[in-house]
Amino acid sequence: MDVRKIIIAFVAVLMAILQPWVFSPIYFAGLATPFPYLLILMLLPVDTKQTTMLWYGFGTGVLIDVIGGTPGLFTAALTFSAFVRKYLILLFLDREVSVTQPPSSTNLRSGFFLFLLLLVSIHLGVLMFLDALTLFDALYLLRRWGSSVLLTYIILILLYFLLPIAPKKD
Amino acid sequence: MDKLLEFLRRKRHWLLFVVMEVLALFVLFNTGLYHRVLGLTATNAVVGRVNTVMSQARSYMNLREENHRLMARIASLEGQYMQLQQQMSFAIADTVRPLVFVPDSTCLESPKLSFVTARVISATDHSLDNHLVIDKGRAHGILPDMTVMSDRGVVGVVASVSNYYAVVITLIHPKLKLSCRIKGSNYVGSLSWEDPADESNAFLSDLPNHAEVKEGDTVLTSGYSYTFVPNLMVGRVSSLKARSSNRDRGHNINLTGQSAFSTVSVKFATDFSRLRFVYVLRSTPVREAQALEDSMMIRNGR
């Protein structure tokens, strides 16, 4: 098996464990919760098959749900995010770049940061909508969604720069 | 088939995505109480609305059939209603005891009378040939010359009979004259009706001039008749003034006049314009006595 895939699988399991036990209880400023497990969607190469992406998303979601006791919630949201990932990348992808690497500022250039923001926004939007389902307090939900998107986005950017995710430029 | 398989192979990630999402959402809405309640609420709202629309559509589509069914039901109920109404009318008519016999000290024994209730199926009350047609005839024991009453008083006499119908000549017929008396006295007069414009009043003529009569006095049959038994209610004295035509004819004048006889106006107890049921008295007409009188008259005439 490819070492890279093993590493990604390990990261996925690690994130799935950390999310319910470490990150989910965090309510920064009473609103923001970080969801750094989205990192796994950044680790897979751009040309990853959709079915593979779906299995990654689905598997990680199931693991989080099983550990966190939220059956179906993260699975649905992460599967959806894994599915739309390809279409978001296509919005910013240049034709003359390598697609065998994970999405980064190298192949998506500045669009990478926007791609990441959209991915986080969509994922947390779906997740929080499924969690609340009713917009009984739409303003609170909006604030929680916005602050969580910002916090998660910052964490992912930090991880992107701190971890050896981004491929080196040729 | 190959194209379909190829299409499914190319789009299998869509299929996988749908399956995974459905699975996840199924688990989400079937495990957590909160989500289950929300899911049921949303489902019920949607399903309820769809069911309502479908039900309305079905109702609209079935309106013609429903209409036919209702019309048939209405017709059936209408028939039952009319039948019940008729039964009720007869029942009420049978429970009303006609005011036929007025007890009087001059008559010690009341006659034993039985009645046949009949429905008026035709009536005239504004002509000079007023009569009724009733729905009982010979088959029901009705014979000519039997007395016909209403629940208020005398109506008339049976003139002719068929098996199931009879014609009744009423008191508001100019040719019918009825011997009457004032209740409480033995003064007898002859009741006759002449005015087609007034079917509620008649004249009691040939009363002795000295008779003490007051307005409101009860007028009964005298019994001087082969048809009418005594003491049947006829009406009440409504006016002591005689009609001018009678005075002109020299028959009678008022009670204080010099003529030997007087005439009073009598208001019928029976309202001839509102007759629906009548009672035919099954008294045996005194045909034997009438035949005897007729034979005497013939003999004297010869």
Short mmCIF file of C-alpha atoms in Angstrom, two decimals:
data_model
loop_
_atom_site.label_atom_id
_atom_site.label_comp_id
_atom_site.label_asym_id
_atom_site.label_seq_id
_atom_site.Cartn_x
_atom_site.Cartn_y
_atom_site.Cartn_z
CA MET A 1 0.00 0.00 0.00
CA ASP A 2 1.14 3.50 -0.78
CA VAL A 3 2.76 5.17 2.26
CA ARG A 4 0.93 8.32 1.50
CA LYS A 5 -2.41 6.60 1.73
CA ILE A 6 -1.39 5.02 5.03
CA ILE A 7 -0.44 8.41 6.39
CA ILE A 8 -3.74 9.92 5.25
CA ALA A 9 -5.65 7.02 6.81
CA PHE A 10 -3.73 7.51 10.04
CA VAL A 11 -4.45 11.24 10.02
CA ALA A 12 -8.11 10.49 9.36
CA VAL A 13 -8.33 8.14 12.34
CA LEU A 14 -6.43 10.59 14.53
CA MET A 15 -8.69 13.47 13.56
CA ALA A 16 -11.77 11.31 14.06
CA ILE A 17 -10.61 10.57 17.59
CA LEU A 18 -9.60 14.13 18.41
CA GLN A 19 -12.72 15.76 17.03
CA PRO A 20 -15.32 14.48 19.49
CA TRP A 21 -13.01 14.29 22.47
CA VAL A 22 -10.93 17.43 22.03
CA PHE A 23 -12.35 19.84 19.47
CA SER A 24 -16.10 19.43 19.72
CA PRO A 25 -16.30 20.49 23.40
CA ILE A 26 -14.57 23.77 22.49
CA TYR A 27 -16.87 26.76 22.25
CA PHE A 28 -14.58 29.66 21.62
CA ALA A 29 -16.28 32.86 22.74
CA GLY A 30 -19.33 30.73 23.34
CA LEU A 31 -19.75 30.18 19.62
CA ALA A 32 -16.82 28.87 17.62
CA THR A 33 -15.92 25.19 17.45
CA PRO A 34 -12.95 24.00 15.37
CA PHE A 35 -13.38 21.16 12.87
CA PRO A 36 -9.82 20.42 11.75
CA TYR A 37 -10.62 16.92 10.42
CA LEU A 38 -11.26 18.61 7.10
CA LEU A 39 -7.52 18.35 6.72
CA ILE A 40 -7.92 14.91 5.19
CA LEU A 41 -9.74 16.50 2.23
CA MET A 42 -6.63 18.59 1.68
CA LEU A 43 -4.25 15.66 1.81
CA LEU A 44 -5.67 13.66 -1.08
CA PRO A 45 -4.40 14.47 -4.57
CA VAL A 46 -6.49 16.54 -6.93
CA ASP A 47 -6.98 13.63 -9.33
CA THR A 48 -8.28 11.28 -6.64
CA LYS A 49 -11.26 9.34 -7.91
CA GLN A 50 -14.60 10.48 -6.65
CA THR A 51 -15.42 7.04 -5.27
CA THR A 52 -12.18 7.08 -3.26
CA MET A 53 -12.97 10.54 -1.97
CA LEU A 54 -16.42 9.39 -0.99
CA TRP A 55 -15.05 6.39 0.90
CA TYR A 56 -12.59 8.58 2.77
CA GLY A 57 -15.23 11.08 3.70
CA PHE A 58 -17.78 8.44 4.60
CA GLY A 59 -15.29 6.40 6.63
CA THR A 60 -13.99 9.36 8.59
CA GLY A 61 -17.52 10.56 9.23
CA VAL A 62 -18.62 7.15 10.51
CA LEU A 63 -15.61 7.04 12.82
CA ILE A 64 -16.36 10.47 14.27
CA ASP A 65 -20.02 9.58 14.71
CA VAL A 66 -19.22 6.30 16.40
CA ILE A 67 -16.77 7.88 18.82
CA GLY A 68 -18.78 11.04 19.40
CA GLY A 69 -22.19 9.39 19.59
CA THR A 70 -23.65 11.47 16.79
CA PRO A 71 -24.80 8.77 14.39
CA GLY A 72 -25.16 9.95 10.81
CA LEU A 73 -24.42 13.61 11.41
CA PHE A 74 -20.74 13.87 10.51
CA THR A 75 -21.06 11.03 8.00
CA ALA A 76 -23.64 12.91 5.96
CA ALA A 77 -21.80 16.22 6.10
CA LEU A 78 -18.33 14.85 5.37
CA THR A 79 -19.57 12.60 2.54
CA PHE A 80 -21.19 15.63 0.96
CA SER A 81 -18.05 17.72 1.37
CA ALA A 82 -15.91 14.96 -0.13
CA PHE A 83 -18.25 14.80 -3.09
CA VAL A 84 -18.20 18.55 -3.84
CA ARG A 85 -14.47 18.86 -3.30
CA LYS A 86 -13.68 17.98 -6.90
CA TYR A 87 -16.11 20.53 -8.28
CA LEU A 88 -14.70 23.25 -6.06
CA ILE A 89 -11.18 22.45 -7.19
CA LEU A 90 -12.24 22.63 -10.83
CA LEU A 91 -13.30 26.23 -10.23
CA PHE A 92 -9.72 27.27 -9.55
CA LEU A 93 -7.58 24.66 -11.28
CA ASP A 94 -5.29 25.67 -14.14
CA ARG A 95 -4.91 23.19 -16.96
CA GLU A 96 -1.19 23.20 -17.00
CA VAL A 97 -0.55 22.13 -13.45
CA SER A 98 0.00 18.80 -11.83
CA VAL A 99 -3.11 17.08 -10.61
CA THR A 100 -1.29 14.30 -8.85
CA GLN A 101 -0.59 16.57 -5.88
CA PRO A 102 -3.03 17.62 -3.17
CA PRO A 103 -4.73 20.96 -3.70
CA SER A 104 -2.39 23.74 -2.71
CA SER A 105 -1.29 27.22 -3.54
CA THR A 106 1.05 25.58 -6.04
CA ASN A 107 -1.57 24.13 -8.31
CA LEU A 108 -4.51 26.32 -7.40
CA ARG A 109 -2.44 29.36 -6.71
CA SER A 110 -4.31 32.02 -4.81
CA GLY A 111 -7.52 30.18 -5.55
CA PHE A 112 -6.47 27.58 -3.02
CA PHE A 113 -7.36 29.80 -0.10
CA LEU A 114 -10.72 30.58 -1.56
CA PHE A 115 -11.27 26.90 -2.32
CA LEU A 116 -10.45 26.06 1.27
CA LEU A 117 -12.79 28.74 2.56
CA LEU A 118 -15.62 27.48 0.35
CA LEU A 119 -14.99 23.89 1.38
CA VAL A 120 -15.04 24.75 5.08
CA SER A 121 -18.10 26.98 4.67
CA ILE A 122 -20.05 24.35 2.78
CA HIS A 123 -19.10 21.56 5.13
CA LEU A 124 -19.95 23.46 8.29
CA GLY A 125 -23.09 24.81 6.70
CA VAL A 126 -24.32 21.30 5.99
CA LEU A 127 -23.15 20.03 9.37
CA MET A 128 -24.83 22.76 11.39
CA PHE A 129 -27.98 22.66 9.33
CA LEU A 130 -28.31 18.93 9.90
CA ASP A 131 -27.53 19.41 13.57
CA ALA A 132 -30.16 22.10 14.08
CA LEU A 133 -32.49 21.25 11.20
CA THR A 134 -34.83 24.04 12.18
CA LEU A 135 -33.87 27.68 11.92
CA PHE A 136 -35.52 28.43 15.23
CA ASP A 137 -32.68 30.85 16.07
CA ALA A 138 -31.26 31.74 12.71
CA LEU A 139 -29.08 34.58 13.97
CA TYR A 140 -27.34 32.40 16.55
CA LEU A 141 -26.88 29.68 13.99
CA LEU A 142 -25.40 32.17 11.55
CA ARG A 143 -22.99 33.54 14.13
CA ARG A 144 -21.96 30.09 15.23
CA TRP A 145 -21.48 29.01 11.64
CA GLY A 146 -19.44 32.11 10.77
CA SER A 147 -17.21 31.94 13.80
CA SER A 148 -16.66 28.19 13.41
CA VAL A 149 -15.81 28.63 9.72
CA LEU A 150 -13.29 31.33 10.61
CA LEU A 151 -11.70 29.32 13.38
CA THR A 152 -11.52 26.12 11.34
CA TYR A 153 -10.19 28.02 8.34
CA ILE A 154 -7.41 29.60 10.40
CA ILE A 155 -6.45 26.25 11.92
CA LEU A 156 -6.37 24.58 8.50
CA ILE A 157 -4.24 27.38 7.05
CA LEU A 158 -1.85 27.05 9.97
CA LEU A 159 -1.69 23.30 9.51
CA TYR A 160 -1.16 23.81 5.78
CA PHE A 161 1.87 25.93 6.44
CA LEU A 162 3.20 24.01 9.44
CA LEU A 163 2.80 20.50 8.09
CA PRO A 164 4.57 19.27 4.96
CA ILE A 165 1.36 19.22 2.97
CA ALA A 166 2.12 21.65 0.24
CA PRO A 167 4.31 20.23 -2.55
CA LYS A 168 7.49 21.97 -3.25
CA LYS A 169 7.54 24.16 -6.29
CA ASP A 170 9.55 22.85 -9.21
CA MET B 1 -28.50 -2.20 -22.16
CA ASP B 2 -24.75 -1.74 -22.70
CA LYS B 3 -25.23 2.00 -22.88
CA LEU B 4 -27.14 1.94 -19.64
CA LEU B 5 -24.43 -0.07 -17.95
CA GLU B 6 -21.79 2.22 -19.34
CA PHE B 7 -23.70 5.25 -18.10
CA LEU B 8 -24.03 3.73 -14.63
CA ARG B 9 -20.30 2.84 -14.64
CA ARG B 10 -19.39 6.40 -15.55
CA LYS B 11 -21.69 7.92 -12.96
CA ARG B 12 -21.17 5.35 -10.25
CA HIS B 13 -19.76 7.97 -7.90
CA TRP B 14 -23.15 9.69 -8.04
CA LEU B 15 -24.84 6.45 -7.15
CA LEU B 16 -22.37 5.85 -4.35
CA PHE B 17 -22.83 9.38 -3.09
CA VAL B 18 -26.63 9.02 -3.00
CA VAL B 19 -26.40 5.66 -1.23
CA MET B 20 -23.97 7.00 1.38
CA GLU B 21 -26.03 10.11 2.01
CA VAL B 22 -29.25 8.19 2.29
CA LEU B 23 -27.60 5.76 4.68
CA ALA B 24 -26.18 8.56 6.80
CA LEU B 25 -29.42 10.50 6.90
CA PHE B 26 -31.38 7.34 7.65
CA VAL B 27 -29.14 6.68 10.62
CA LEU B 28 -29.32 10.33 11.66
CA PHE B 29 -33.11 10.46 11.63
CA ASN B 30 -33.65 7.07 13.23
CA THR B 31 -31.30 7.11 16.17
CA GLY B 32 -31.39 10.52 17.80
CA LEU B 33 -34.68 11.41 19.46
CA TYR B 34 -34.40 15.06 18.47
CA HIS B 35 -33.80 14.29 14.83
CA ARG B 36 -36.40 11.57 14.82
CA VAL B 37 -39.04 13.96 16.13
CA LEU B 38 -37.99 16.64 13.66
CA GLY B 39 -37.99 14.14 10.83
CA LEU B 40 -41.43 12.85 11.76
CA THR B 41 -42.76 16.37 12.05
CA ALA B 42 -41.41 17.36 8.66
CA THR B 43 -42.56 14.11 7.10
CA ASN B 44 -45.99 14.40 8.60
CA ALA B 45 -46.34 17.97 7.41
CA VAL B 46 -45.36 17.05 3.87
CA VAL B 47 -47.27 13.79 3.77
CA GLY B 48 -50.29 15.44 5.37
CA ARG B 49 -50.31 18.20 2.79
CA VAL B 50 -49.91 15.74 -0.06
CA ASN B 51 -52.66 13.57 1.36
CA THR B 52 -54.93 16.59 1.69
CA VAL B 53 -54.35 17.61 -1.91
CA MET B 54 -54.84 14.05 -3.12
CA SER B 55 -57.98 13.69 -1.04
CA GLN B 56 -59.39 16.92 -2.44
CA ALA B 57 -58.57 15.81 -5.96
CA ARG B 58 -60.22 12.44 -5.39
CA SER B 59 -63.27 14.13 -3.88
CA TYR B 60 -63.53 16.42 -6.88
CA MET B 61 -63.20 13.51 -9.29
CA ASN B 62 -65.92 11.60 -7.44
CA LEU B 63 -68.34 14.53 -7.23
CA ARG B 64 -70.54 13.31 -10.07
CA GLU B 65 -70.96 9.88 -8.54
CA GLU B 66 -71.44 11.43 -5.12
CA ASN B 67 -74.04 13.76 -6.56
CA HIS B 68 -75.98 10.88 -8.10
CA ARG B 69 -75.78 8.99 -4.84
CA LEU B 70 -77.02 11.98 -2.88
CA MET B 71 -79.85 12.63 -5.30
CA ALA B 72 -80.96 9.01 -4.99
CA ARG B 73 -80.73 9.30 -1.22
CA ILE B 74 -82.73 12.53 -1.22
CA ALA B 75 -85.41 10.94 -3.39
CA SER B 76 -85.58 7.97 -1.06
CA LEU B 77 -85.79 10.18 2.03
CA GLU B 78 -88.36 12.41 0.36
CA GLY B 79 -90.51 9.37 -0.30
CA GLN B 80 -90.16 8.20 3.28
CA TYR B 81 -90.91 11.70 4.53
CA MET B 82 -94.06 11.97 2.47
CA GLN B 83 -95.17 8.53 3.60
CA LEU B 84 -94.54 9.41 7.23
CA GLN B 85 -96.24 12.76 6.80
CA GLN B 86 -99.29 11.05 5.43
CA GLN B 87 -99.30 8.47 8.21
CA MET B 88 -98.88 11.25 10.75
CA SER B 89 -101.73 13.24 9.27
CA PHE B 90 -104.01 10.24 9.45
CA ALA B 91 -102.84 9.46 12.96
CA ILE B 92 -103.52 13.00 14.11
CA ALA B 93 -106.84 13.01 12.34
CA ASP B 94 -107.80 9.75 14.06
CA THR B 95 -106.90 11.10 17.49
CA VAL B 96 -109.06 14.18 17.11
CA ARG B 97 -112.50 13.51 18.36
CA PRO B 98 -114.93 15.42 16.20
CA LEU B 99 -117.17 17.81 18.01
CA VAL B 100 -120.23 16.09 16.76
CA PHE B 101 -122.47 15.67 19.69
CA VAL B 102 -123.20 18.44 22.13
CA PRO B 103 -124.79 17.18 25.38
CA ASP B 104 -128.01 18.88 26.15
CA SER B 105 -130.63 18.53 28.86
CA THR B 106 -133.25 18.08 26.18
CA CYS B 107 -131.47 15.00 24.91
CA LEU B 108 -130.92 12.45 27.59
CA GLU B 109 -129.07 9.85 25.66
CA SER B 110 -126.23 10.41 23.26
CA PRO B 111 -126.36 8.32 20.13
CA LYS B 112 -123.69 5.68 19.59
CA LEU B 113 -121.69 6.94 16.69
CA SER B 114 -118.74 5.54 14.87
CA PHE B 115 -116.63 7.35 12.32
CA VAL B 116 -114.68 6.71 9.20
CA THR B 117 -111.82 9.11 8.73
CA ALA B 118 -111.42 10.27 5.16
CA ARG B 119 -109.10 12.63 3.39
CA VAL B 120 -110.51 15.43 1.30
CA ILE B 121 -109.04 15.09 -2.16
CA SER B 122 -111.08 17.78 -3.87
CA ALA B 123 -113.14 20.68 -2.61
CA THR B 124 -114.98 23.71 -3.92
CA ASP B 125 -116.15 26.47 -1.63
CA HIS B 126 -116.74 29.51 -3.82
CA SER B 127 -119.42 28.36 -6.19
CA LEU B 128 -123.10 27.52 -6.05
CA ASP B 129 -122.33 23.84 -6.38
CA ASN B 130 -119.95 23.36 -3.49
CA HIS B 131 -118.99 19.80 -2.73
CA LEU B 132 -116.14 17.63 -1.52
CA VAL B 133 -114.65 14.44 -2.85
CA ILE B 134 -113.27 12.13 -0.16
CA ASP B 135 -111.06 9.08 -0.51
CA LYS B 136 -113.38 6.62 1.18
CA GLY B 137 -116.33 4.89 -0.43
CA ARG B 138 -118.61 1.92 -0.33
CA ALA B 139 -115.70 -0.40 0.35
CA HIS B 140 -115.15 1.44 3.62
CA GLY B 141 -118.76 1.34 4.70
CA ILE B 142 -119.76 4.73 3.36
CA LEU B 143 -123.36 5.03 2.15
CA PRO B 144 -125.33 7.92 0.70
CA ASP B 145 -127.03 10.29 3.17
CA MET B 146 -124.45 9.67 5.88
CA THR B 147 -123.50 12.73 7.89
CA VAL B 148 -120.04 14.19 7.32
CA MET B 149 -118.31 16.10 10.10
CA SER B 150 -115.10 17.96 10.62
CA ASP B 151 -113.37 18.17 13.96
CA ARG B 152 -115.34 21.40 14.49
CA GLY B 153 -118.83 20.55 13.34
CA VAL B 154 -121.14 19.50 10.54
CA VAL B 155 -119.69 19.55 7.03
CA GLY B 156 -122.46 18.09 4.92
CA VAL B 157 -123.96 14.87 3.71
CA VAL B 158 -122.78 12.09 1.46
CA ALA B 159 -124.47 12.51 -1.91
CA SER B 160 -123.08 9.69 -3.99
CA VAL B 161 -120.68 6.86 -3.44
CA SER B 162 -118.40 4.73 -5.54
CA ASN B 163 -116.30 1.86 -4.28
CA TYR B 164 -113.43 4.01 -3.04
CA TYR B 165 -114.64 7.60 -3.28
CA ALA B 166 -117.61 9.62 -2.18
CA VAL B 167 -119.05 13.01 -3.05
CA VAL B 168 -120.19 15.15 -0.15
CA ILE B 169 -122.64 18.01 -0.49
CA THR B 170 -121.58 20.62 2.00
CA LEU B 171 -123.59 23.06 4.06
CA ILE B 172 -122.42 25.81 1.74
CA HIS B 173 -124.58 24.42 -1.01
CA PRO B 174 -127.74 26.45 -1.74
CA LYS B 175 -129.90 23.36 -2.11
CA LEU B 176 -129.01 21.89 1.24
CA LYS B 177 -131.24 22.99 4.06
CA LEU B 178 -130.66 21.81 7.57
CA SER B 179 -133.09 21.84 10.45
CA CYS B 180 -131.33 23.39 13.45
CA ARG B 181 -132.13 24.60 16.89
CA ILE B 182 -130.64 26.96 19.39
CA LYS B 183 -128.92 25.11 22.18
CA GLY B 184 -130.82 25.19 25.46
CA SER B 185 -134.20 25.72 23.80
CA ASN B 186 -136.42 23.88 21.42
CA TYR B 187 -136.76 26.70 18.94
CA VAL B 188 -136.13 25.25 15.56
CA GLY B 189 -135.21 26.99 12.33
CA SER B 190 -134.02 26.15 8.88
CA LEU B 191 -130.39 26.75 8.05
CA SER B 192 -129.54 27.68 4.50
CA TRP B 193 -126.65 29.21 2.66
CA GLU B 194 -127.01 31.53 -0.29
CA ASP B 195 -124.08 33.87 -0.60
CA PRO B 196 -121.17 32.48 -2.67
CA ALA B 197 -119.01 35.38 -1.51
CA ASP B 198 -119.26 34.31 2.12
CA GLU B 199 -118.62 30.65 2.78
CA SER B 200 -118.47 31.04 6.54
CA ASN B 201 -121.93 32.35 7.30
CA ALA B 202 -125.45 31.08 6.70
CA PHE B 203 -128.93 32.09 7.80
CA LEU B 204 -131.10 30.40 10.30
CA SER B 205 -134.62 31.36 9.33
CA ASP B 206 -138.13 30.48 10.46
CA LEU B 207 -137.28 31.01 14.09
CA PRO B 208 -140.33 32.00 16.18
CA ASN B 209 -140.46 35.70 16.68
CA HIS B 210 -140.53 35.39 20.41
CA ALA B 211 -137.48 33.19 20.57
CA GLU B 212 -134.78 34.52 22.86
CA VAL B 213 -131.65 34.43 20.84
CA LYS B 214 -128.34 36.07 21.62
CA GLU B 215 -125.21 36.47 19.60
CA GLY B 216 -122.85 33.62 20.36
CA ASP B 217 -125.59 31.07 20.99
CA THR B 218 -124.73 27.60 19.83
CA VAL B 219 -126.63 26.22 16.86
CA LEU B 220 -127.13 22.44 16.75
CA THR B 221 -128.91 20.02 14.51
CA SER B 222 -132.48 19.58 15.65
CA GLY B 223 -132.85 15.94 14.75
CA TYR B 224 -135.82 16.62 12.51
CA SER B 225 -134.07 14.95 9.68
CA TYR B 226 -133.56 11.50 8.26
CA THR B 227 -129.91 12.32 7.76
CA PHE B 228 -128.59 14.31 10.69
CA VAL B 229 -128.87 13.01 14.22
CA PRO B 230 -129.73 15.65 16.85
CA ASN B 231 -127.29 17.86 18.70
CA LEU B 232 -124.54 17.97 16.12
CA MET B 233 -122.52 21.15 16.25
CA VAL B 234 -123.33 23.49 13.36
CA GLY B 235 -122.11 26.92 14.42
CA ARG B 236 -122.85 29.98 16.49
CA VAL B 237 -125.16 32.93 16.07
CA SER B 238 -123.06 35.72 14.70
CA SER B 239 -125.66 38.41 14.13
CA LEU B 240 -129.29 38.98 14.97
CA LYS B 241 -129.85 41.18 11.98
CA ALA B 242 -131.72 39.60 9.14
CA ARG B 243 -130.57 40.01 5.63
CA SER B 244 -132.43 42.69 3.71
CA SER B 245 -133.29 40.36 0.87
CA ASN B 246 -135.10 38.12 3.30
CA ARG B 247 -136.98 41.10 4.66
CA ASP B 248 -137.84 42.17 1.17
CA ARG B 249 -139.07 38.74 0.39
CA GLY B 250 -141.30 38.94 3.45
CA HIS B 251 -140.06 35.74 4.97
CA ASN B 252 -138.63 37.04 8.17
CA ILE B 253 -137.46 40.20 9.81
CA ASN B 254 -135.49 40.73 12.97
CA LEU B 255 -136.46 39.51 16.39
CA THR B 256 -138.24 42.68 17.33
CA GLY B 257 -140.19 42.92 14.09
CA GLN B 258 -143.81 42.18 13.58
CA SER B 259 -143.38 39.16 11.41
CA ALA B 260 -144.15 35.76 12.91
CA PHE B 261 -140.68 34.46 12.08
CA SER B 262 -137.24 35.86 12.21
CA THR B 263 -133.82 35.14 10.78
CA VAL B 264 -130.39 35.21 12.38
CA SER B 265 -126.99 34.92 10.90
CA VAL B 266 -124.97 31.83 11.85
CA LYS B 267 -121.25 31.42 11.56
CA PHE B 268 -120.31 27.86 10.65
CA ALA B 269 -118.19 25.99 13.13
CA THR B 270 -116.46 24.32 10.20
CA ASP B 271 -113.95 26.26 8.13
CA PHE B 272 -114.74 24.95 4.68
CA SER B 273 -111.68 26.52 3.10
CA ARG B 274 -109.28 24.50 5.28
CA LEU B 275 -110.75 21.04 5.25
CA ARG B 276 -108.18 18.26 4.97
CA PHE B 277 -109.82 15.42 6.83
CA VAL B 278 -113.45 14.70 7.52
CA TYR B 279 -115.28 12.08 9.56
CA VAL B 280 -118.18 10.21 8.11
CA LEU B 281 -120.71 9.15 10.73
CA ARG B 282 -121.58 5.53 10.20
CA SER B 283 -125.10 6.04 11.50
CA THR B 284 -127.69 4.01 9.71
CA PRO B 285 -129.71 6.36 7.58
CA VAL B 286 -133.33 6.11 8.47
CA ARG B 287 -134.34 4.94 5.06
CA GLU B 288 -137.23 2.94 6.40
CA ALA B 289 -138.84 5.99 7.98
CA GLN B 290 -138.20 8.04 4.92
CA ALA B 291 -139.76 5.37 2.72
CA LEU B 292 -142.78 5.30 5.00
CA GLU B 293 -143.20 9.08 4.79
CA ASP B 294 -142.79 9.01 1.05
CA SER B 295 -145.48 6.35 0.72
CA MET B 296 -147.84 8.42 2.87
CA MET B 297 -147.28 11.45 0.71
CA ILE B 298 -147.93 9.46 -2.42
CA ARG B 299 -151.11 8.01 -0.94
CA ASN B 300 -152.36 11.45 0.12
CA GLY B 301 -151.48 12.82 -3.24
CA ARG B 302 -153.52 10.18 -4.93
#
